[in-house]
């Protein structure tokens, strides 16, 4: 792992849930880490926990949707040999019917999942290409396989990420850089718990952050897309045709999981 993707890894969204699980696994493998997130508390906590494993850790408190996130990231990473970028930040920050929702709020979902993801991938990807080695792991979602009401923009940005990863994988593989879109289903993260999702619904396949992070790192070289948590058949079904019944059926299942309006 360290020969191929070290000595430094950057985790955008590296303080909680899946991002923190990546940090622990990469530290166990001996990689030094740059962790990026907004809330200082969880960031400091995860940094201390992984530093205790004997690796170097730098933290950056940054909202990735702020203008020019690369400038802030470069202040912490210039001069480091970053062999792995994990772009994990990106859970839905705004759910609403599209036409009555706030365009600026939808824009925030796009800015994080598309603009910031592209900016960091562009910066670190170019350096990896020059070196002729490295890895880029983008965290995606099963939501990106079909549109859903209230989260139509989130579904669309996750579809963008997956298709982007496929093209990038083709471009980078001849330069020794692995690219993987790691597709997650429902995963027990602090963000999901704060959103009040009912994860105990019978029949729901809920993954644990450490399991999906392990799968992602194990399959980093098996791009362009890896569907984690045993959801491969579901992803394949969701990608199928005809669309009308598929989309309506998935929505009915999703409604059972959402918190009841109070
Ligand atoms: N959890 C699920 O059920 C699920 C299902 C499918 C896909 N996914 C995908 O898995 C990834 C992780 O999701 P998650 O549930 O852990 O939630 P998340 O809200 O994306 O949080 C993950 C990490 O990103 C940081 N983060 C979030 N927004 C940020 C921003 N604007 N700027 C900088 N850092 C930011 C968070 O810390 P701060 O909040 O302190 O910034 C945290 O460390 C996402 O890409 C999501 O789409 C999750």
Short mmCIF file of C-alpha atoms and ligand atoms in Angstrom, two decimals:
data_model
loop_
_atom_site.label_atom_id
_atom_site.label_comp_id
_atom_site.label_asym_id
_atom_site.label_seq_id
_atom_site.Cartn_x
_atom_site.Cartn_y
_atom_site.Cartn_z
CA UNK A 1 0.00 0.00 0.00
CA UNK A 2 2.67 2.53 1.01
CA UNK A 3 4.87 1.78 -2.04
CA UNK A 4 2.01 2.25 -4.41
CA UNK A 5 0.01 5.02 -2.71
CA UNK A 6 2.31 6.60 -0.10
CA UNK A 7 3.94 8.26 1.59
CA UNK A 8 1.08 10.79 2.09
CA UNK A 9 -2.69 10.45 1.61
CA UNK A 10 -5.19 13.31 1.54
CA UNK A 11 -8.70 12.52 2.79
CA UNK A 12 -11.26 15.19 1.92
CA UNK A 13 -13.88 14.50 4.55
CA UNK A 14 -11.53 12.59 6.81
CA UNK A 15 -12.92 13.26 10.27
CA UNK A 16 -16.02 11.09 10.68
CA UNK A 17 -17.67 7.89 9.50
CA UNK A 18 -16.19 6.39 6.34
CA UNK A 19 -13.53 9.13 6.13
CA UNK A 20 -12.29 8.37 9.65
CA UNK A 21 -12.30 4.64 8.83
CA UNK A 22 -10.09 5.34 5.79
CA UNK A 23 -7.77 7.36 8.02
CA UNK A 24 -7.38 4.48 10.49
CA UNK A 25 -6.78 1.88 7.79
CA UNK A 26 -4.25 4.03 5.93
CA UNK A 27 -2.42 4.87 9.16
CA UNK A 28 -2.28 1.16 9.98
CA UNK A 29 -0.61 0.72 6.58
CA UNK A 30 1.95 3.41 7.52
CA UNK A 31 0.73 6.29 5.33
CA UNK A 32 0.99 9.85 6.62
CA UNK A 33 -2.28 11.75 6.42
CA UNK A 34 -3.78 15.13 5.62
CA UNK A 35 -7.33 15.21 6.97
CA UNK A 36 -9.81 17.83 5.79
CA UNK A 37 -13.21 18.64 7.34
CA UNK A 38 -15.21 21.57 8.70
CA UNK A 39 -15.92 20.75 12.36
CA UNK A 40 -12.76 21.13 14.46
CA UNK A 41 -13.82 18.66 17.21
CA UNK A 42 -14.15 15.40 15.24
CA UNK A 43 -11.19 16.45 13.06
CA UNK A 44 -8.89 16.86 16.07
CA UNK A 45 -10.21 13.65 17.63
CA UNK A 46 -9.56 11.52 14.53
CA UNK A 47 -6.18 13.18 13.97
CA UNK A 48 -5.10 12.34 17.54
CA UNK A 49 -6.31 8.75 17.24
CA UNK A 50 -4.41 8.08 14.00
CA UNK A 51 -1.32 10.03 15.10
CA UNK A 52 -1.11 7.60 18.02
CA UNK A 53 -0.46 4.87 15.44
CA UNK A 54 2.89 6.52 14.67
CA UNK A 55 2.20 8.35 11.41
CA UNK A 56 2.44 12.07 10.67
CA UNK A 57 -0.91 13.85 10.49
CA UNK A 58 -1.82 17.33 9.30
CA UNK A 59 -5.33 18.73 9.58
CA UNK A 60 -7.13 21.39 7.62
CA UNK A 61 -10.39 22.93 8.82
CA UNK A 62 -11.97 23.85 5.54
CA UNK A 63 -15.39 24.04 3.96
CA UNK A 64 -14.68 22.49 0.58
CA UNK A 65 -17.43 24.58 -1.02
CA UNK A 66 -15.55 27.80 -0.17
CA UNK A 67 -14.04 29.49 -3.24
CA UNK A 68 -10.75 28.00 -4.42
CA UNK A 69 -10.41 25.06 -2.02
CA UNK A 70 -7.19 24.00 -3.77
CA UNK A 71 -5.41 27.17 -2.59
CA UNK A 72 -6.11 26.28 1.05
CA UNK A 73 -5.26 22.62 0.49
CA UNK A 74 -1.95 23.51 -1.19
CA UNK A 75 -0.89 25.55 1.84
CA UNK A 76 -0.89 22.29 3.79
CA UNK A 77 0.22 19.85 1.10
CA UNK A 78 2.76 21.59 -1.16
CA UNK A 79 6.08 19.84 -0.71
CA UNK A 80 4.45 16.56 0.39
CA UNK A 81 4.39 13.57 -1.93
CA UNK A 82 0.69 12.79 -2.01
CA UNK A 83 0.21 9.34 -3.51
CA UNK A 84 -3.47 8.92 -2.64
CA UNK A 85 -6.50 11.20 -2.75
CA UNK A 86 -9.70 10.00 -1.11
CA UNK A 87 -12.63 12.31 -1.83
CA UNK A 88 -15.21 11.23 0.72
CA UNK A 89 -17.10 14.42 1.73
CA UNK A 90 -20.38 14.59 -0.11
CA UNK A 91 -23.47 13.33 1.69
CA UNK A 92 -26.59 15.21 0.71
CA UNK A 93 -26.76 18.57 2.46
CA UNK A 94 -30.14 19.66 1.05
CA UNK A 95 -33.21 17.57 0.25
CA UNK A 96 -36.16 19.34 -1.36
CA UNK A 97 -38.54 19.20 -4.29
CA UNK A 98 -36.57 20.85 -7.08
CA UNK A 99 -38.85 23.57 -8.44
CA UNK A 100 -39.82 24.97 -5.03
CA UNK A 101 -36.37 24.51 -3.49
CA UNK A 102 -33.58 27.07 -3.16
CA UNK A 103 -31.31 27.04 -6.18
CA UNK A 104 -28.43 28.26 -4.01
CA UNK A 105 -28.88 25.27 -1.70
CA UNK A 106 -28.86 22.86 -4.63
CA UNK A 107 -25.76 24.66 -5.84
CA UNK A 108 -24.04 23.71 -2.57
CA UNK A 109 -24.57 20.02 -3.34
CA UNK A 110 -23.10 20.55 -6.81
CA UNK A 111 -20.19 22.64 -5.49
CA UNK A 112 -19.11 19.91 -3.07
CA UNK A 113 -19.70 16.81 -5.18
CA UNK A 114 -18.68 18.18 -8.54
CA UNK A 115 -16.67 21.42 -8.32
CA UNK A 116 -14.56 20.65 -5.25
CA UNK A 117 -14.11 16.99 -6.22
CA UNK A 118 -12.90 18.00 -9.70
CA UNK A 119 -10.60 20.70 -8.31
CA UNK A 120 -8.78 18.38 -5.88
CA UNK A 121 -8.66 15.53 -8.41
CA UNK A 122 -7.23 17.89 -11.04
CA UNK A 123 -4.51 19.16 -8.69
CA UNK A 124 -3.37 15.88 -7.16
CA UNK A 125 -4.04 13.83 -10.31
CA UNK A 126 -1.62 15.96 -12.34
CA UNK A 127 1.13 15.45 -9.75
CA UNK A 128 0.48 11.69 -9.66
CA UNK A 129 0.63 11.49 -13.46
CA UNK A 130 4.03 13.24 -13.40
CA UNK A 131 5.31 10.74 -10.83
CA UNK A 132 3.81 7.79 -12.70
CA UNK A 133 2.02 6.32 -9.69
CA UNK A 134 -0.77 6.93 -7.21
CA UNK A 135 -4.46 6.39 -6.49
CA UNK A 136 -7.67 8.43 -6.57
CA UNK A 137 -10.68 7.07 -4.71
CA UNK A 138 -13.97 8.93 -5.11
CA UNK A 139 -16.82 7.96 -2.81
CA UNK A 140 -20.09 7.59 -4.67
CA UNK A 141 -23.56 6.32 -3.92
CA UNK A 142 -26.19 3.86 -5.08
CA UNK A 143 -28.34 7.01 -5.32
CA UNK A 144 -26.30 7.82 -8.42
CA UNK A 145 -27.90 4.93 -10.29
CA UNK A 146 -31.38 6.48 -10.40
CA UNK A 147 -33.20 9.73 -9.79
CA UNK A 148 -35.26 10.16 -6.64
CA UNK A 149 -37.62 12.91 -5.48
CA UNK A 150 -36.28 15.34 -2.85
CA UNK A 151 -32.75 14.25 -3.70
CA UNK A 152 -32.80 14.62 -7.48
CA UNK A 153 -29.68 16.82 -7.45
CA UNK A 154 -27.79 14.51 -5.08
CA UNK A 155 -28.61 11.51 -7.31
CA UNK A 156 -27.49 13.46 -10.37
CA UNK A 157 -24.15 14.57 -8.89
CA UNK A 158 -23.40 11.01 -7.80
CA UNK A 159 -24.14 9.81 -11.36
CA UNK A 160 -21.73 12.49 -12.56
CA UNK A 161 -19.02 11.23 -10.19
CA UNK A 162 -19.32 7.66 -11.43
CA UNK A 163 -19.20 8.54 -15.12
CA UNK A 164 -16.34 10.97 -14.49
CA UNK A 165 -14.41 8.24 -12.65
CA UNK A 166 -14.78 5.90 -15.63
CA UNK A 167 -13.23 8.40 -18.03
CA UNK A 168 -10.51 9.36 -15.57
CA UNK A 169 -9.69 5.68 -14.99
CA UNK A 170 -9.11 5.22 -18.72
CA UNK A 171 -6.92 8.34 -18.89
CA UNK A 172 -4.82 7.58 -15.82
CA UNK A 173 -4.26 3.84 -16.00
CA UNK A 174 -1.51 4.21 -18.59
CA UNK A 175 0.29 6.52 -16.15
CA UNK A 176 0.28 4.11 -13.21
CA UNK A 177 -2.53 5.90 -11.35
CA UNK A 178 -5.47 3.82 -10.08
CA UNK A 179 -8.91 5.45 -10.11
CA UNK A 180 -11.89 4.01 -8.29
CA UNK A 181 -15.46 5.15 -7.74
CA UNK A 182 -16.46 3.40 -4.53
CA UNK A 183 -20.25 3.11 -4.57
CA UNK A 184 -21.84 2.95 -1.12
CA UNK A 185 -25.31 1.91 -0.10
CA UNK A 186 -26.78 2.92 3.26
CA UNK A 187 -23.88 3.22 5.68
CA UNK A 188 -24.02 3.90 9.41
CA UNK A 189 -22.25 7.28 9.60
CA UNK A 190 -22.73 10.20 12.01
CA UNK A 191 -24.17 12.27 9.11
CA UNK A 192 -26.88 9.66 8.49
CA UNK A 193 -27.62 9.37 12.19
CA UNK A 194 -27.99 13.17 12.41
CA UNK A 195 -30.35 13.05 9.40
CA UNK A 196 -32.59 10.70 11.41
CA UNK A 197 -32.68 7.85 8.86
CA UNK A 198 -34.31 4.69 10.15
CA UNK A 199 -31.46 2.23 9.75
CA UNK A 200 -33.19 -0.49 11.70
CA UNK A 201 -35.87 -0.99 9.07
CA UNK A 202 -36.34 -4.75 8.48
CA UNK A 203 -34.61 -5.97 5.33
CA UNK A 204 -32.42 -2.87 4.97
CA UNK A 205 -28.79 -3.67 4.16
CA UNK A 206 -26.78 -1.26 6.34
CA UNK A 207 -22.99 -1.23 6.00
CA UNK A 208 -20.45 -0.20 8.63
CA UNK A 209 -17.88 2.51 7.74
CA UNK A 210 -14.87 0.31 8.48
CA UNK A 211 -16.14 -2.47 6.20
CA UNK A 212 -16.69 -0.21 3.18
CA UNK A 213 -13.36 1.57 3.72
CA UNK A 214 -11.60 -1.81 3.80
CA UNK A 215 -13.38 -2.88 0.62
CA UNK A 216 -12.48 0.38 -1.12
CA UNK A 217 -8.77 0.09 -0.30
CA UNK A 218 -8.67 -3.61 -1.17
CA UNK A 219 -10.18 -2.86 -4.58
CA UNK A 220 -8.46 0.43 -5.37
CA UNK A 221 -6.76 -1.22 -8.34
CA UNK A 222 -10.04 -2.81 -9.55
CA UNK A 223 -11.58 0.34 -11.03
CA UNK A 224 -13.33 2.08 -12.49
CA UNK A 225 -16.28 1.23 -10.18
CA UNK A 226 -16.60 -0.94 -7.09
CA UNK A 227 -19.99 -1.40 -5.45
CA UNK A 228 -19.42 -2.03 -1.74
CA UNK A 229 -21.51 -3.75 0.91
CA UNK A 230 -22.91 -6.59 -1.21
CA UNK A 231 -25.00 -4.19 -3.32
CA UNK A 232 -23.65 -5.16 -6.72
CA UNK A 233 -26.87 -6.82 -7.91
CA UNK A 234 -28.95 -3.87 -6.70
CA UNK A 235 -26.71 -1.42 -8.59
CA UNK A 236 -26.96 -3.53 -11.72
CA UNK A 237 -30.74 -3.69 -11.40
CA UNK A 238 -30.97 0.06 -10.82
CA UNK A 239 -28.92 0.72 -13.93
CA UNK A 240 -31.38 -1.28 -16.05
CA UNK A 241 -34.28 -0.57 -18.40
CA UNK A 242 -37.19 0.19 -18.62
CA UNK A 243 -36.89 2.96 -16.02
CA UNK A 244 -40.42 3.87 -14.96
CA UNK A 245 -41.23 0.94 -12.66
CA UNK A 246 -37.68 0.78 -11.35
CA UNK A 247 -37.64 4.41 -10.29
CA UNK A 248 -41.11 4.29 -8.69
CA UNK A 249 -40.33 1.03 -6.83
CA UNK A 250 -37.08 2.36 -5.40
CA UNK A 251 -38.85 5.50 -4.24
CA UNK A 252 -41.48 3.48 -2.36
CA UNK A 253 -38.70 1.66 -0.49
CA UNK A 254 -36.87 4.91 0.26
CA UNK A 255 -40.01 6.51 1.73
CA UNK A 256 -40.16 3.82 4.40
CA UNK A 257 -36.64 4.74 5.53
CA UNK A 258 -37.04 8.52 5.74
CA UNK A 259 -37.95 10.10 9.08
CA UNK A 260 -41.71 10.71 9.47
CA UNK A 261 -42.64 14.41 9.16
CA UNK A 262 -43.25 15.79 12.69
N1 LIG B 1 -23.82 7.30 4.83
C1 LIG B 1 -24.52 6.75 3.83
O1 LIG B 1 -25.54 6.07 4.03
C2 LIG B 1 -24.01 6.92 2.41
C3 LIG B 1 -24.65 6.22 1.38
C4 LIG B 1 -24.18 6.35 0.09
C5 LIG B 1 -23.09 7.16 -0.17
N2 LIG B 1 -22.48 7.83 0.85
C6 LIG B 1 -21.36 8.72 0.53
O2 LIG B 1 -20.33 8.50 1.50
C7 LIG B 1 -19.61 9.71 1.71
C8 LIG B 1 -19.54 9.99 3.22
O3 LIG B 1 -20.83 10.23 3.69
P1 LIG B 1 -21.16 10.51 5.22
O4 LIG B 1 -22.47 9.88 5.48
O5 LIG B 1 -20.02 10.12 6.08
O6 LIG B 1 -21.38 12.09 5.34
P2 LIG B 1 -20.60 13.46 4.97
O7 LIG B 1 -21.49 14.56 5.41
O8 LIG B 1 -20.21 13.43 3.53
O9 LIG B 1 -19.33 13.47 5.94
C9 LIG B 1 -18.16 12.81 5.63
C10 LIG B 1 -16.96 13.65 6.02
O10 LIG B 1 -16.89 14.79 5.16
C11 LIG B 1 -16.78 15.99 5.92
N3 LIG B 1 -17.49 17.03 5.16
C12 LIG B 1 -18.81 17.06 4.81
N4 LIG B 1 -19.07 18.18 4.13
C13 LIG B 1 -17.90 18.87 4.02
C14 LIG B 1 -17.54 20.13 3.44
N5 LIG B 1 -18.43 20.91 2.82
N6 LIG B 1 -16.25 20.55 3.52
C15 LIG B 1 -15.32 19.77 4.15
N7 LIG B 1 -15.61 18.59 4.72
C16 LIG B 1 -16.89 18.14 4.67
C17 LIG B 1 -17.40 15.63 7.26
O11 LIG B 1 -16.92 16.44 8.33
P3 LIG B 1 -17.59 17.89 8.66
O12 LIG B 1 -19.07 17.69 8.66
O13 LIG B 1 -16.99 18.28 9.96
O14 LIG B 1 -17.13 18.81 7.55
C18 LIG B 1 -16.94 14.18 7.45
O15 LIG B 1 -15.62 14.12 7.89
C19 LIG B 1 -20.33 10.78 0.90
O16 LIG B 1 -19.67 10.98 -0.32
C20 LIG B 1 -21.71 10.19 0.67
O17 LIG B 1 -22.34 10.68 -0.49
C21 LIG B 1 -22.92 7.74 2.13
#
